[in-house]
CSV table of C-alpha atoms in Angstrom, one decimal:
chain,number,residue,atom,x,y,z
A,12,MET,CA,-111.6,179.2,68.1
A,13,ALA,CA,-109.1,178.9,65.2
A,14,THR,CA,-110.0,177.3,62.0
A,15,ASP,CA,-106.7,176.5,60.2
A,16,THR,CA,-104.4,174.6,62.6
A,17,PRO,CA,-104.2,170.9,63.3
A,18,SER,CA,-104.4,171.7,67.1
A,19,ALA,CA,-107.6,173.7,66.7
A,20,THR,CA,-109.1,170.9,64.6
A,21,GLY,CA,-108.2,168.3,67.2
A,22,ARG,CA,-109.7,170.5,70.0
A,23,ARG,CA,-113.0,170.9,68.1
A,24,GLU,CA,-113.2,167.1,67.6
A,25,ARG,CA,-112.6,166.5,71.4
A,26,LEU,CA,-115.0,169.3,72.2
A,27,ARG,CA,-117.7,167.6,70.2
A,28,GLY,CA,-117.3,164.3,71.9
A,29,PHE,CA,-117.0,165.9,75.4
A,30,LEU,CA,-120.2,168.0,75.1
A,31,ARG,CA,-122.2,165.1,73.8
A,32,SER,CA,-121.1,162.8,76.5
A,33,ARG,CA,-121.9,165.3,79.2
A,34,ARG,CA,-125.3,165.9,77.7
A,35,ALA,CA,-126.0,162.2,77.4
A,36,ARG,CA,-125.4,161.5,81.2
A,37,LEU,CA,-128.2,163.9,82.3
A,38,ALA,CA,-132.0,163.3,82.3
A,39,PRO,CA,-134.4,166.2,82.2
A,40,GLU,CA,-135.5,165.5,85.8
A,41,ASP,CA,-131.8,165.8,86.8
A,42,VAL,CA,-131.9,169.5,85.9
A,43,GLY,CA,-135.4,170.5,86.9
A,44,LEU,CA,-137.2,169.9,83.6
A,45,PRO,CA,-140.3,167.7,83.3
A,46,PRO,CA,-139.7,164.0,82.8
A,47,ALA,CA,-139.5,163.2,79.1
A,48,ALA,CA,-141.2,160.5,77.2
A,49,ARG,CA,-139.0,157.6,76.0
A,50,ARG,CA,-136.2,158.9,73.7
A,51,ARG,CA,-134.3,157.2,71.0
A,52,THR,CA,-131.0,158.5,72.6
A,53,PRO,CA,-130.3,159.0,76.3
A,54,GLY,CA,-129.8,162.4,78.0
A,55,LEU,CA,-130.8,165.9,77.3
A,56,ARG,CA,-131.5,167.4,73.9
A,57,ARG,CA,-129.5,170.3,72.5
A,58,GLU,CA,-132.4,172.6,72.8
A,59,GLU,CA,-132.8,171.8,76.5
A,60,VAL,CA,-129.1,172.5,77.2
A,61,ALA,CA,-129.5,175.8,75.3
A,62,LEU,CA,-132.6,176.7,77.3
A,63,LEU,CA,-130.8,176.0,80.6
A,64,ALA,CA,-127.7,177.9,79.6
A,65,GLY,CA,-129.7,180.9,78.2
A,66,VAL,CA,-128.1,180.7,74.7
A,67,GLY,CA,-129.6,180.2,71.2
A,68,VAL,CA,-130.2,176.7,70.1
A,69,SER,CA,-128.4,177.3,66.8
A,70,TRP,CA,-125.4,178.7,68.6
A,71,TYR,CA,-125.1,175.8,71.0
A,72,THR,CA,-125.6,173.4,68.1
A,73,TRP,CA,-122.6,175.0,66.3
A,74,LEU,CA,-120.6,174.8,69.5
A,75,GLU,CA,-121.2,171.1,70.0
A,76,GLN,CA,-120.5,170.5,66.3
A,77,GLY,CA,-117.1,172.2,66.7
A,78,ARG,CA,-117.7,175.0,64.4
A,79,PRO,CA,-115.3,177.9,64.5
A,80,ILE,CA,-117.4,180.4,66.6
A,81,ASN,CA,-116.5,183.0,69.2
A,82,VAL,CA,-117.1,182.0,72.8
A,83,SER,CA,-116.8,183.9,76.1
A,84,ALA,CA,-116.1,182.9,79.6
A,85,ASP,CA,-119.6,183.9,80.8
A,86,VAL,CA,-121.2,181.7,78.1
A,87,LEU,CA,-118.9,178.8,78.9
A,88,ASP,CA,-119.7,179.1,82.6
A,89,ALA,CA,-123.5,179.1,81.8
A,90,ILE,CA,-123.0,175.9,79.7
A,91,ALA,CA,-120.9,174.3,82.5
A,92,ARG,CA,-123.8,175.0,85.0
A,93,ALA,CA,-126.4,173.7,82.6
A,94,LEU,CA,-124.4,170.4,82.2
A,95,ARG,CA,-123.6,170.1,85.9
A,96,LEU,CA,-119.9,170.1,85.2
A,97,ASP,CA,-117.5,169.9,88.2
A,98,GLU,CA,-114.4,172.1,88.4
A,99,PRO,CA,-112.0,169.8,86.4
A,100,GLU,CA,-114.7,169.4,83.7
A,101,ARG,CA,-115.2,173.1,83.6
A,102,GLU,CA,-111.5,173.6,83.1
A,103,HIS,CA,-111.5,171.0,80.4
A,104,LEU,CA,-114.3,172.8,78.6
A,105,TYR,CA,-112.3,176.1,78.6
A,106,LEU,CA,-109.2,174.4,77.2
A,107,LEU,CA,-111.2,172.6,74.4
A,108,THR,CA,-112.5,176.0,73.3
A,109,GLY,CA,-109.1,177.6,73.3
A,110,LEU,CA,-109.6,179.8,76.3
A,111,ASN,CA,-107.4,180.0,79.4
A,112,PRO,CA,-109.4,178.5,82.3
A,113,PRO,CA,-109.9,180.8,85.4
A,114,PRO,CA,-107.7,179.7,88.3
A,115,ARG,CA,-109.3,177.3,90.7
A,116,THR,CA,-110.6,179.0,93.8
A,117,GLY,CA,-110.1,176.2,96.4
A,118,ALA,CA,-111.1,176.7,100.0
A,119,ALA,CA,-110.4,180.0,101.7
A,120,ARG,CA,-108.7,178.0,104.6
A,121,PRO,CA,-108.0,174.6,103.1
A,122,GLU,CA,-107.5,171.7,105.4
A,123,ALA,CA,-104.9,169.0,105.1
A,124,THR,CA,-106.3,165.6,104.3
A,125,PRO,CA,-105.1,162.7,106.4
A,126,GLU,CA,-103.2,161.4,103.4
A,127,LEU,CA,-101.3,164.7,103.1
A,128,ARG,CA,-100.5,164.7,106.8
A,129,ARG,CA,-99.1,161.2,106.6
A,130,LEU,CA,-96.9,162.3,103.6
A,131,ILE,CA,-95.5,165.2,105.6
A,132,GLU,CA,-94.8,163.0,108.6
A,133,ALA,CA,-93.4,160.1,106.5
A,134,TRP,CA,-90.8,162.5,105.0
A,135,SER,CA,-89.1,162.6,108.4
A,136,PRO,CA,-86.2,162.7,109.3
A,137,ARG,CA,-86.1,165.1,106.4
A,138,PRO,CA,-88.0,168.5,106.9
A,139,ALA,CA,-91.4,168.9,105.2
A,140,VAL,CA,-94.2,171.5,105.4
A,141,LEU,CA,-97.6,171.9,103.9
A,142,LEU,CA,-98.4,175.5,103.0
A,143,ASP,CA,-101.4,177.4,101.7
A,144,ARG,CA,-101.4,180.0,99.0
A,145,TYR,CA,-100.5,182.7,101.6
A,146,GLU,CA,-97.6,180.6,102.9
A,147,ASN,CA,-99.5,179.8,106.1
A,148,PHE,CA,-98.4,176.6,107.8
A,149,VAL,CA,-101.0,173.9,107.4
A,150,ALA,CA,-98.8,171.0,108.5
A,151,VAL,CA,-95.2,170.8,109.8
A,152,ASN,CA,-93.3,167.7,110.6
A,153,ASP,CA,-91.0,167.3,113.7
A,154,ALA,CA,-87.9,167.5,111.5
A,155,ALA,CA,-88.8,170.9,110.2
A,156,ARG,CA,-89.5,172.2,113.7
A,157,ALA,CA,-86.2,170.9,114.9
A,158,VAL,CA,-84.0,171.9,112.0
A,159,PHE,CA,-85.5,175.4,111.3
A,160,GLY,CA,-86.7,176.3,114.8
A,161,TYR,CA,-90.4,176.6,113.9
A,162,THR,CA,-92.7,176.7,117.0
A,163,ASP,CA,-96.4,176.8,117.5
A,164,ALA,CA,-96.2,180.6,117.4
A,165,ASP,CA,-95.1,180.5,113.8
A,166,ARG,CA,-98.2,180.6,111.7
A,167,ASN,CA,-96.8,181.8,108.3
A,168,CYS,CA,-93.6,180.8,106.6
A,169,LEU,CA,-93.0,184.2,105.1
A,170,VAL,CA,-93.6,185.9,108.4
A,171,ALA,CA,-91.2,183.5,110.1
A,172,PHE,CA,-88.5,184.1,107.5
A,173,PHE,CA,-88.5,187.8,108.3
A,174,THR,CA,-89.4,188.0,112.0
A,175,ASN,CA,-88.2,184.7,113.6
A,176,ALA,CA,-84.8,185.8,114.9
A,177,ARG,CA,-83.8,182.1,115.5
A,178,TYR,CA,-84.6,181.1,111.9
A,179,ARG,CA,-82.8,184.1,110.6
A,180,ALA,CA,-79.7,183.3,112.6
A,181,LEU,CA,-79.7,179.7,111.5
A,182,HIS,CA,-80.0,180.5,107.7
A,183,THR,CA,-76.5,181.0,106.3
A,184,ARG,CA,-77.6,182.7,103.2
A,185,TRP,CA,-80.5,184.8,104.5
A,186,GLU,CA,-79.6,188.1,102.8
A,187,ALA,CA,-79.0,186.4,99.4
A,188,VAL,CA,-82.3,184.4,99.6
A,189,ALA,CA,-84.6,187.1,100.8
A,190,PRO,CA,-85.1,189.0,97.5
A,191,GLY,CA,-86.3,185.9,95.8
A,192,VAL,CA,-88.6,185.0,98.7
A,193,VAL,CA,-90.4,188.4,98.4
A,194,ALA,CA,-90.4,188.3,94.6
A,195,ALA,CA,-92.2,184.9,94.6
A,196,PHE,CA,-94.8,186.1,97.1
A,197,ARG,CA,-95.5,189.2,94.9
A,198,ALA,CA,-95.9,186.9,91.9
A,199,ALA,CA,-98.4,184.7,93.9
A,200,ALA,CA,-100.4,187.7,94.9
A,201,ALA,CA,-100.6,188.9,91.3
A,202,ARG,CA,-102.3,185.6,90.4
A,203,HIS,CA,-105.1,186.4,92.9
A,204,PRO,CA,-105.6,190.2,92.4
A,205,ASP,CA,-109.0,190.1,94.2
A,206,ASP,CA,-107.8,188.3,97.2
A,207,PRO,CA,-107.1,190.7,100.1
A,208,GLY,CA,-105.2,188.1,102.2
A,209,PHE,CA,-101.9,188.8,100.4
A,210,ASP,CA,-102.2,192.5,101.1
A,211,ARG,CA,-102.9,191.9,104.8
A,212,ILE,CA,-99.7,189.8,105.1
A,213,ALA,CA,-97.6,192.3,103.2
A,214,ASP,CA,-98.9,195.3,105.1
A,215,GLY,CA,-98.2,193.5,108.4
A,216,LEU,CA,-94.7,192.6,107.4
A,217,ARG,CA,-93.9,196.0,106.1
A,218,ALA,CA,-94.6,197.4,109.6
A,219,ALA,CA,-92.8,194.6,111.3
A,220,SER,CA,-89.7,194.2,109.1
A,221,PRO,CA,-87.7,197.1,107.5
A,222,GLU,CA,-86.0,194.5,105.2
A,223,PHE,CA,-89.3,193.2,103.9
A,224,ASP,CA,-90.6,196.8,103.4
A,225,ALA,CA,-87.5,197.7,101.3
A,226,LEU,CA,-87.7,194.5,99.2
A,227,TRP,CA,-91.5,194.9,98.7
A,228,ALA,CA,-91.0,198.5,97.4
A,229,ARG,CA,-88.8,197.1,94.6
A,230,HIS,CA,-91.8,195.4,92.9
A,231,ASP,CA,-89.6,192.4,91.8
A,232,VAL,CA,-91.5,189.3,90.8
A,233,GLY,CA,-90.1,185.7,90.4
A,234,ALA,CA,-91.2,182.1,90.3
A,235,THR,CA,-90.9,179.7,93.1
A,236,ALA,CA,-88.3,177.1,92.0
A,237,GLN,CA,-86.1,174.4,93.3
A,238,ALA,CA,-83.5,176.0,95.5
A,239,VAL,CA,-80.8,175.3,98.0
A,240,LYS,CA,-81.5,176.0,101.7
A,241,ALA,CA,-78.5,175.9,104.1
A,242,VAL,CA,-78.7,176.3,107.9
A,243,ARG,CA,-76.2,176.1,110.7
A,244,HIS,CA,-77.9,174.1,113.5
A,245,PRO,CA,-76.5,174.5,117.0
A,246,GLU,CA,-76.5,170.7,117.6
A,247,ALA,CA,-76.2,169.0,114.2
A,248,GLY,CA,-73.9,171.6,112.5
A,249,GLU,CA,-74.3,172.7,108.9
A,250,LEU,CA,-77.2,171.2,107.1
A,251,VAL,CA,-77.7,171.8,103.3
A,252,PHE,CA,-80.9,170.9,101.5
A,253,ASP,CA,-82.3,170.8,98.0
A,254,THR,CA,-85.7,172.4,98.4
A,255,THR,CA,-88.5,171.2,96.1
A,256,THR,CA,-92.0,172.8,96.0
A,257,LEU,CA,-94.8,170.6,94.7
A,258,ALA,CA,-98.2,171.9,93.6
A,259,LEU,CA,-101.3,169.8,94.4
A,260,PRO,CA,-103.7,169.9,91.5
A,261,ASP,CA,-106.5,168.4,93.5
A,262,GLN,CA,-105.9,170.9,96.4
A,263,PRO,CA,-105.3,174.2,94.5
A,264,GLY,CA,-104.9,176.2,97.7
A,265,LEU,CA,-102.1,174.0,99.0
A,266,HIS,CA,-98.5,173.1,98.2
A,267,VAL,CA,-95.8,170.9,99.7
A,268,GLU,CA,-92.3,172.0,100.4
A,269,LEU,CA,-89.8,169.1,100.8
A,270,GLN,CA,-86.2,169.3,102.0
A,271,ASN,CA,-83.8,166.7,100.7
A,272,PRO,CA,-80.2,166.4,102.1
A,273,ARG,CA,-77.8,167.6,99.5
A,274,PRO,CA,-75.5,164.8,98.3
A,275,GLY,CA,-72.0,165.0,99.6
A,276,SER,CA,-72.8,167.6,102.3
A,277,GLY,CA,-73.0,165.1,105.2
A,278,THR,CA,-76.5,166.4,105.9
A,279,ALA,CA,-78.1,163.1,105.8
A,280,GLU,CA,-75.8,161.6,108.4
A,281,ARG,CA,-76.3,164.6,110.7
A,282,LEU,CA,-80.0,164.4,110.3
A,283,GLU,CA,-80.0,160.8,111.3
A,284,ARG,CA,-78.0,161.7,114.5
A,285,LEU,CA,-80.4,164.5,115.3
A,286,ALA,CA,-83.4,162.1,114.9
A,287,ALA,CA,-81.8,159.5,117.0
A,288,ALA,CA,-81.4,162.0,119.8
A,289,GLY,CA,-85.0,162.9,119.5
A,290,PHE,CA,-86.1,165.9,117.5
A,291,ARG,CA,-86.3,169.0,119.8
A,292,THR,CA,-87.3,172.5,118.9
A,293,PRO,CA,-84.6,174.8,120.5
A,294,ALA,CA,-86.0,177.8,122.3
A,295,GLY,CA,-86.8,180.6,120.0
A,296,ALA,CA,-85.6,184.2,120.3
A,297,GLY,CA,-87.3,187.4,119.6
A,298,LEU,CA,-90.3,186.1,117.5
A,299,VAL,CA,-92.6,188.9,116.2
A,300,VAL,CA,-96.1,187.4,115.3
A,301,VAL,CA,-98.0,189.0,112.4
A,302,ASP,CA,-101.5,187.8,111.9
A,303,PRO,CA,-101.4,186.3,108.4
A,304,CYS,CA,-105.0,186.5,107.3
């Protein structure tokens, strides 16, 4: 923890108040200690927190006082467990001590909440999908199925991009977009180095798609950003969308991808006509299914 900057001083002041408030909300019996006699102030004592965390009383006292001492992730995790911090509180503790919090793990196979499913459906007649960290489809609205040709056989957006012949034929800028798609997936995999799910998808796609294999071998990395997606639909004609990807802080394993008709392209009007006719997913062609994870 730094000692000579206003930001470090402010962090130490906030750390002091945060730790005191978390300690005050716990009673000894809440953490498996014998019930205490009446106390002048509520909550655990500092020495009780130190005992539960396995650290020295003096060291914990200095931490709570905001003194400029060295801290480690292991010790912060022990204090978080002792104070029964939830994941946002644990992340806050890391930030107040000047350390980068570890990424939230989330569920291995996160489920879409009813609220998220309603959001995806309410975006229609514009396409919208809910994806997990591996780009597996979690929820897909009818507009996305009709516009991009997704079927129930498509389980992963990246796999569909490289192996769904219909989607590839619809996408007017497939060759130009493909390198960025692979670079973003490699960057996502690097943020989870101990997660074998990314390697399973990449290995499967390398065997199924020569184009993916060649792009993966380049080791390019890039960020997922707002982009333009253009498709030539057999019934609606050319459709151009601004693609926006939204992270979900309360669902760290999920993100939403929304397609908005590009102004002046006529896409909004064509979508309305497609919706009025009843969204239908045209028959796919030549789909190769790769088990995502």
